[in-house]
Coordinates of C-alpha atoms and ligand atoms in Angstrom, one line a residue:
X1 CA -31.2 40.1 245.1
X2 CA -32.2 38.7 241.7
X3 CA -34.6 40.7 239.6
X4 CA -37.2 39.0 237.4
X5 CA -36.6 38.4 233.7
X6 CA -39.4 38.6 231.2
X7 CA -40.7 35.1 230.1
X8 CA -39.0 33.7 227.0
X9 CA -36.1 36.1 227.2
X10 CA -32.5 35.1 227.9
X11 CA -31.2 36.9 230.9
X12 CA -27.9 38.6 231.0
X13 CA -26.3 38.6 234.4
X14 CA -24.8 41.6 236.0
X15 CA -23.0 41.1 239.3
X16 CA -23.2 44.4 241.2
X17 CA -23.5 45.6 244.8
X18 CA -24.1 49.1 246.1
X19 CA -21.2 48.4 248.5
X20 CA -18.9 49.0 245.5
X21 CA -19.8 52.7 246.0
X22 CA -18.1 52.7 249.4
X23 CA -14.5 52.8 248.1
X24 CA -14.0 56.6 248.6
X25 CA -11.3 58.2 246.5
X26 CA -12.0 61.7 247.7
X27 CA -13.2 64.8 245.9
X28 CA -12.4 65.3 242.3
X29 CA -11.0 61.9 241.7
X30 CA -11.9 60.5 238.2
X31 CA -12.4 56.9 239.6
X32 CA -15.4 57.5 241.8
X33 CA -18.7 56.0 242.8
X34 CA -20.6 58.1 240.3
X35 CA -19.2 56.0 237.5
X36 CA -21.1 52.9 238.7
X37 CA -24.2 54.9 239.5
X38 CA -24.3 56.4 236.0
X39 CA -24.0 52.9 234.5
X40 CA -26.7 51.4 236.7
X41 CA -29.1 54.3 236.0
X42 CA -28.6 54.0 232.2
X43 CA -29.0 50.2 232.2
X44 CA -32.2 50.3 234.2
X45 CA -33.7 53.0 232.0
X46 CA -32.9 51.2 228.7
X47 CA -35.3 48.9 226.8
X48 CA -33.0 45.9 227.5
X49 CA -33.6 46.4 231.2
X50 CA -36.1 43.4 231.4
X51 CA -33.4 41.1 230.0
X52 CA -30.9 42.1 232.8
X53 CA -30.6 40.0 235.9
X54 CA -28.9 41.9 238.7
X55 CA -27.2 39.7 241.3
X56 CA -25.2 40.6 244.4
X57 CA -21.9 38.9 245.0
X58 CA -22.3 35.8 247.0
X59 CA -20.9 35.6 250.5
X60 CA -17.5 34.1 250.0
X61 CA -13.9 34.8 251.2
X62 CA -11.8 35.5 248.1
X63 CA -8.6 35.8 250.2
X64 CA -7.1 32.4 249.2
X65 CA -7.3 33.5 245.6
X66 CA -6.1 37.0 246.2
X67 CA -3.1 35.7 248.1
X68 CA -2.4 33.2 245.4
X69 CA -1.8 36.1 243.0
X70 CA -0.6 38.9 245.2
X71 CA 2.1 39.2 247.9
X72 CA 0.2 38.4 251.2
X73 CA 2.3 41.1 252.9
X74 CA 0.9 43.7 250.4
X75 CA -2.7 42.5 251.0
X76 CA -2.1 42.8 254.8
X77 CA -0.7 46.4 254.3
X78 CA -3.8 47.3 252.4
X79 CA -6.0 46.0 255.2
X80 CA -3.9 47.9 257.8
X81 CA -4.1 51.2 255.8
X82 CA -7.9 50.9 255.7
X83 CA -8.1 50.0 259.4
X84 CA -6.3 53.1 260.4
X85 CA -8.8 55.2 258.4
X86 CA -7.1 55.4 254.9
X87 CA -4.0 56.6 253.1
X88 CA -2.5 56.5 249.7
X89 CA -0.6 53.8 247.7
X90 CA 0.6 56.4 245.2
X91 CA -0.4 59.9 244.2
X92 CA -3.3 58.5 242.1
X93 CA -4.4 55.7 244.4
X94 CA -6.3 56.5 247.6
X95 CA -7.4 53.9 250.1
X96 CA -10.3 54.8 252.3
X97 CA -11.5 53.0 255.5
X98 CA -13.9 51.0 253.3
X99 CA -11.5 50.3 250.5
X100 CA -10.1 47.0 251.7
X101 CA -13.5 45.4 252.2
X102 CA -14.8 46.9 248.9
X103 CA -11.7 45.5 247.0
X104 CA -12.3 42.1 248.5
X105 CA -16.0 42.2 247.5
X106 CA -15.0 43.2 244.0
X107 CA -12.6 40.3 243.8
X108 CA -15.4 38.0 245.0
X109 CA -17.7 39.4 242.4
X110 CA -15.2 38.5 239.6
X111 CA -15.0 35.0 241.0
X112 CA -18.8 34.8 241.0
X113 CA -18.6 35.9 237.4
X114 CA -16.3 33.1 236.5
X115 CA -18.6 30.5 238.2
X116 CA -21.6 31.9 236.4
X117 CA -20.2 31.9 232.9
X118 CA -18.7 28.5 233.3
X119 CA -21.8 26.9 234.9
X120 CA -24.1 28.4 232.3
X121 CA -21.9 28.4 229.2
X122 CA -22.7 32.0 228.6
X123 CA -21.5 35.6 229.2
X124 CA -21.8 37.9 232.2
X125 CA -20.7 41.4 233.4
X126 CA -19.0 42.2 236.7
X127 CA -19.9 45.9 237.4
X128 CA -17.5 46.5 240.2
X129 CA -14.9 48.9 241.5
X130 CA -12.1 49.5 242.4
X131 CA -10.6 48.5 239.1
X132 CA -7.6 46.1 239.1
X133 CA -5.4 45.8 236.0
X134 CA -2.6 48.1 237.2
X135 CA -2.2 46.3 240.6
X136 CA 1.1 44.4 240.7
X137 CA 2.3 41.6 242.9
X138 CA 3.2 43.7 245.8
X139 CA 1.8 47.2 245.1
X140 CA -1.4 48.8 244.0
X141 CA -1.2 51.7 241.6
X142 CA -3.2 53.7 239.0
X143 CA -6.5 53.6 240.9
X144 CA -6.2 49.8 241.3
X145 CA -5.9 47.8 244.5
X146 CA -6.3 44.1 243.6
X147 CA -5.7 42.6 240.2
X148 CA -9.2 41.2 239.7
X149 CA -8.7 39.8 236.2
X150 CA -5.5 37.9 237.2
X151 CA -7.3 36.6 240.4
X152 CA -10.3 35.5 238.3
X153 CA -8.1 33.7 235.7
X154 CA -6.1 31.8 238.4
X155 CA -9.4 30.8 240.1
X156 CA -10.9 29.6 236.8
X157 CA -7.9 27.2 236.3
X158 CA -8.8 25.4 239.5
X159 CA -12.2 24.6 238.1
X160 CA -12.4 21.1 236.6
X161 CA -12.2 20.9 232.8
X162 CA -10.7 24.4 232.5
X163 CA -7.2 24.2 231.1
X164 CA -6.6 27.6 229.5
X165 CA -7.9 31.1 230.2
X166 CA -7.3 34.2 228.1
X167 CA -7.5 37.8 229.3
X168 CA -8.3 40.5 226.7
X169 CA -7.6 44.0 228.1
X170 CA -9.2 46.7 226.0
X171 CA -8.8 49.4 228.6
X172 CA -6.9 52.3 227.0
X173 CA -4.0 51.8 229.5
X174 CA -1.7 48.9 229.6
X175 CA -2.6 46.3 232.3
X176 CA 0.9 46.1 233.7
X177 CA -0.4 44.4 236.8
X178 CA -2.3 41.6 235.0
X179 CA 0.6 41.1 232.7
X180 CA 3.1 40.8 235.6
X181 CA 0.8 38.3 237.4
X182 CA -0.1 36.0 234.5
X183 CA 2.9 36.4 232.1
X184 CA 4.7 33.5 233.7
X185 CA 1.7 31.2 233.7
X186 CA 1.6 28.9 230.7
X187 CA -2.1 28.3 231.0
X188 CA -3.1 32.0 230.9
X189 CA -2.7 34.3 227.8
X190 CA -2.8 38.0 228.1
X191 CA -3.5 40.4 225.2
X192 CA -3.7 44.2 225.7
X193 CA -4.6 47.0 223.3
X194 CA -3.5 50.3 224.8
X195 CA -2.5 53.8 223.9
X196 CA 1.2 54.3 223.7
X197 CA 2.9 56.4 224.8
X198 CA 0.7 56.7 227.9
X199 CA 0.4 55.7 231.5
X200 CA 1.9 53.4 232.9
X201 CA 4.6 53.2 230.2
X202 CA 4.7 49.4 229.9
X203 CA 3.2 47.2 227.2
X204 CA 5.8 47.3 224.4
X205 CA 5.5 44.6 221.7
X206 CA 8.8 43.1 223.0
X207 CA 7.0 42.1 226.2
X208 CA 5.8 38.6 225.2
X209 CA 5.6 36.6 228.4
X210 CA 7.6 33.7 229.6
X211 CA 5.7 31.3 227.2
X212 CA 4.9 33.7 224.4
X213 CA 1.6 34.0 226.1
X214 CA 1.5 37.8 226.1
X215 CA 0.5 40.0 223.1
X216 CA 0.8 43.7 223.4
X217 CA -0.8 45.9 220.8
X218 CA 0.1 49.6 221.2
X219 CA -2.4 52.0 219.8
X220 CA -1.6 55.5 218.6
X221 CA -3.5 58.5 219.9
X222 CA -6.4 59.4 217.6
X223 CA -7.0 55.8 216.6
X224 CA -10.6 54.9 215.7
X225 CA -12.7 51.7 215.2
X226 CA -11.1 50.8 211.9
X227 CA -7.7 50.8 213.6
X228 CA -8.9 48.5 216.3
X229 CA -10.6 46.2 213.7
X230 CA -7.4 45.9 211.8
X231 CA -5.5 44.9 215.0
X232 CA -8.3 42.5 215.9
X233 CA -8.2 40.8 212.5
X234 CA -4.4 40.7 212.1
X235 CA -3.2 40.1 215.7
X236 CA -5.7 39.9 218.5
X237 CA -8.2 37.2 217.2
X238 CA -5.5 34.9 215.7
X239 CA -3.4 35.1 219.0
X240 CA -6.4 34.4 221.2
X241 CA -7.9 31.7 219.0
X242 CA -4.7 29.9 218.7
X243 CA -4.5 29.7 222.5
X244 CA -7.9 28.0 222.5
X245 CA -9.1 29.4 225.8
X246 CA -11.9 27.6 227.7
X247 CA -12.8 31.0 229.1
X248 CA -12.2 34.6 227.9
X249 CA -12.0 37.3 230.6
X250 CA -12.3 40.8 229.2
X251 CA -10.7 43.6 231.3
X252 CA -13.4 45.9 230.0
X253 CA -12.2 49.5 230.5
X254 CA -14.0 52.1 228.5
X255 CA -11.5 55.0 228.5
X256 CA -10.6 54.6 224.8
X257 CA -13.7 56.6 223.9
X258 CA -13.2 60.0 222.3
X259 CA -15.1 61.6 225.2
X260 CA -12.8 60.2 227.9
X261 CA -10.8 62.8 229.8
X262 CA -7.9 60.6 230.6
X263 CA -6.7 59.4 227.1
X264 CA -6.6 60.3 223.5
X265 CA -8.1 57.4 221.5
X266 CA -11.3 58.1 219.5
X267 CA -13.6 55.1 219.9
X268 CA -17.4 55.6 220.0
X269 CA -19.5 53.8 222.6
X270 CA -21.2 51.7 219.9
X271 CA -17.8 50.4 218.7
X272 CA -17.5 48.3 221.9
X273 CA -20.5 46.3 220.5
X274 CA -18.4 45.4 217.5
X275 CA -15.4 44.4 219.7
X276 CA -17.8 42.4 221.9
X277 CA -19.1 40.5 218.9
X278 CA -15.4 39.6 218.0
X279 CA -14.9 38.4 221.6
X280 CA -17.7 35.9 221.2
X281 CA -15.9 34.4 218.2
X282 CA -12.9 33.7 220.4
X283 CA -14.7 31.7 223.1
X284 CA -18.3 30.9 223.9
X285 CA -17.8 31.8 227.6
X286 CA -16.9 35.4 228.1
X287 CA -16.7 37.3 231.4
X288 CA -16.6 41.1 231.2
X289 CA -15.3 43.0 234.2
X290 CA -15.2 46.8 234.5
X291 CA -11.8 48.5 234.6
X292 CA -11.5 52.2 233.6
X293 CA -13.8 54.7 231.8
X294 CA -14.2 58.2 233.2
X295 CA -16.8 60.0 231.1
X296 CA -20.1 58.9 232.7
X297 CA -22.1 59.2 229.5
X298 CA -19.6 57.4 227.2
X299 CA -19.0 54.8 229.9
X300 CA -22.7 54.0 230.3
X301 CA -23.3 53.8 226.6
X302 CA -20.2 51.6 226.1
X303 CA -21.3 49.2 228.7
X304 CA -24.8 49.1 227.1
X305 CA -23.2 48.4 223.7
X306 CA -21.2 45.5 225.2
X307 CA -24.3 43.9 226.8
X308 CA -26.5 44.4 223.8
X309 CA -23.9 42.7 221.5
X310 CA -23.4 40.0 224.0
X311 CA -27.1 39.3 224.2
X312 CA -27.2 39.2 220.4
X313 CA -24.3 36.8 220.2
X314 CA -25.9 34.5 222.7
X315 CA -29.2 34.6 220.8
X316 CA -27.5 33.8 217.5
X317 CA -25.7 30.9 219.1
X318 CA -28.9 29.5 220.4
X319 CA -30.5 29.8 217.0
X320 CA -27.5 28.0 215.4
X321 CA -27.7 25.2 217.9
X322 CA -31.5 24.8 217.3
X323 CA -30.8 24.7 213.5
X324 CA -28.2 22.0 214.0
X325 CA -30.6 20.0 216.2
X326 CA -33.4 20.2 213.7
X327 CA -31.1 19.2 210.8
X328 CA -30.1 16.1 212.7
X329 CA -33.8 14.9 213.0
Ligands
ZN1 ZN1 -7.5 52.9 231.9

């Protein structure tokens, strides 16, 4: 399903399916279907709604890409647990009967996102669950089943003309899974800002990847926008710009907001707009994919701020290129 976009406006694509609600984590779990429903409701009620283009993931089999990143035996185990009605990967990570199919659909949506931003030289948002950045080679953990950002990065490298992909992970928790799966790949850079000490305990500055392709930026509890801006200016942007990525994938978790129940960092939803603007300085093609974020209101407003800033960046870029064209005449 593709919704119509008002004439003259640049659409912003959101890849979403109601099937992402089917991954059932049970009563009281913070990573639940209500997160997505809240975001969808907020986006559809907002004045930018006419500029949003909602697209279902296309019908594709992401397994070759999933198995290129994960241990195929783990992927099979995930399928078996779902087939027998569900179970748990760890105390935090339930698997329901629908979870395997939903996780594959989420991975497919991230691949669609890669295709979209590369084909259209733009940005897009994958509004999917379950999240992925904690899922390691042979085990899911921390609410995550399949490492969507790592799968998407590896997929992008198989596209012609794509030589380098960077992943920026601003979820408040360290993406141990993504780092493990891309840290030994010279064509993928990984940069994470995360509260420390906090779950999962990884992400020290000494973890730099096999090719110095990993940058970990620990954040203290109570940090605010100015602390993030300092880190962006001094570390994050120089590191990512120097890598010269053809595509920037953002592991967009929104649990660093002050309202979030699972962490202690004090960003405001609007701050993600400022971080998004910085992302567009790193690479013209930016794919945002949802990770954490557990306060419905803060999550919805943060996603909105990301999309608004992305639309603005795209509009500015178009104006710049029109100016350049007219100055050549
Ligand atoms: Zn998180």
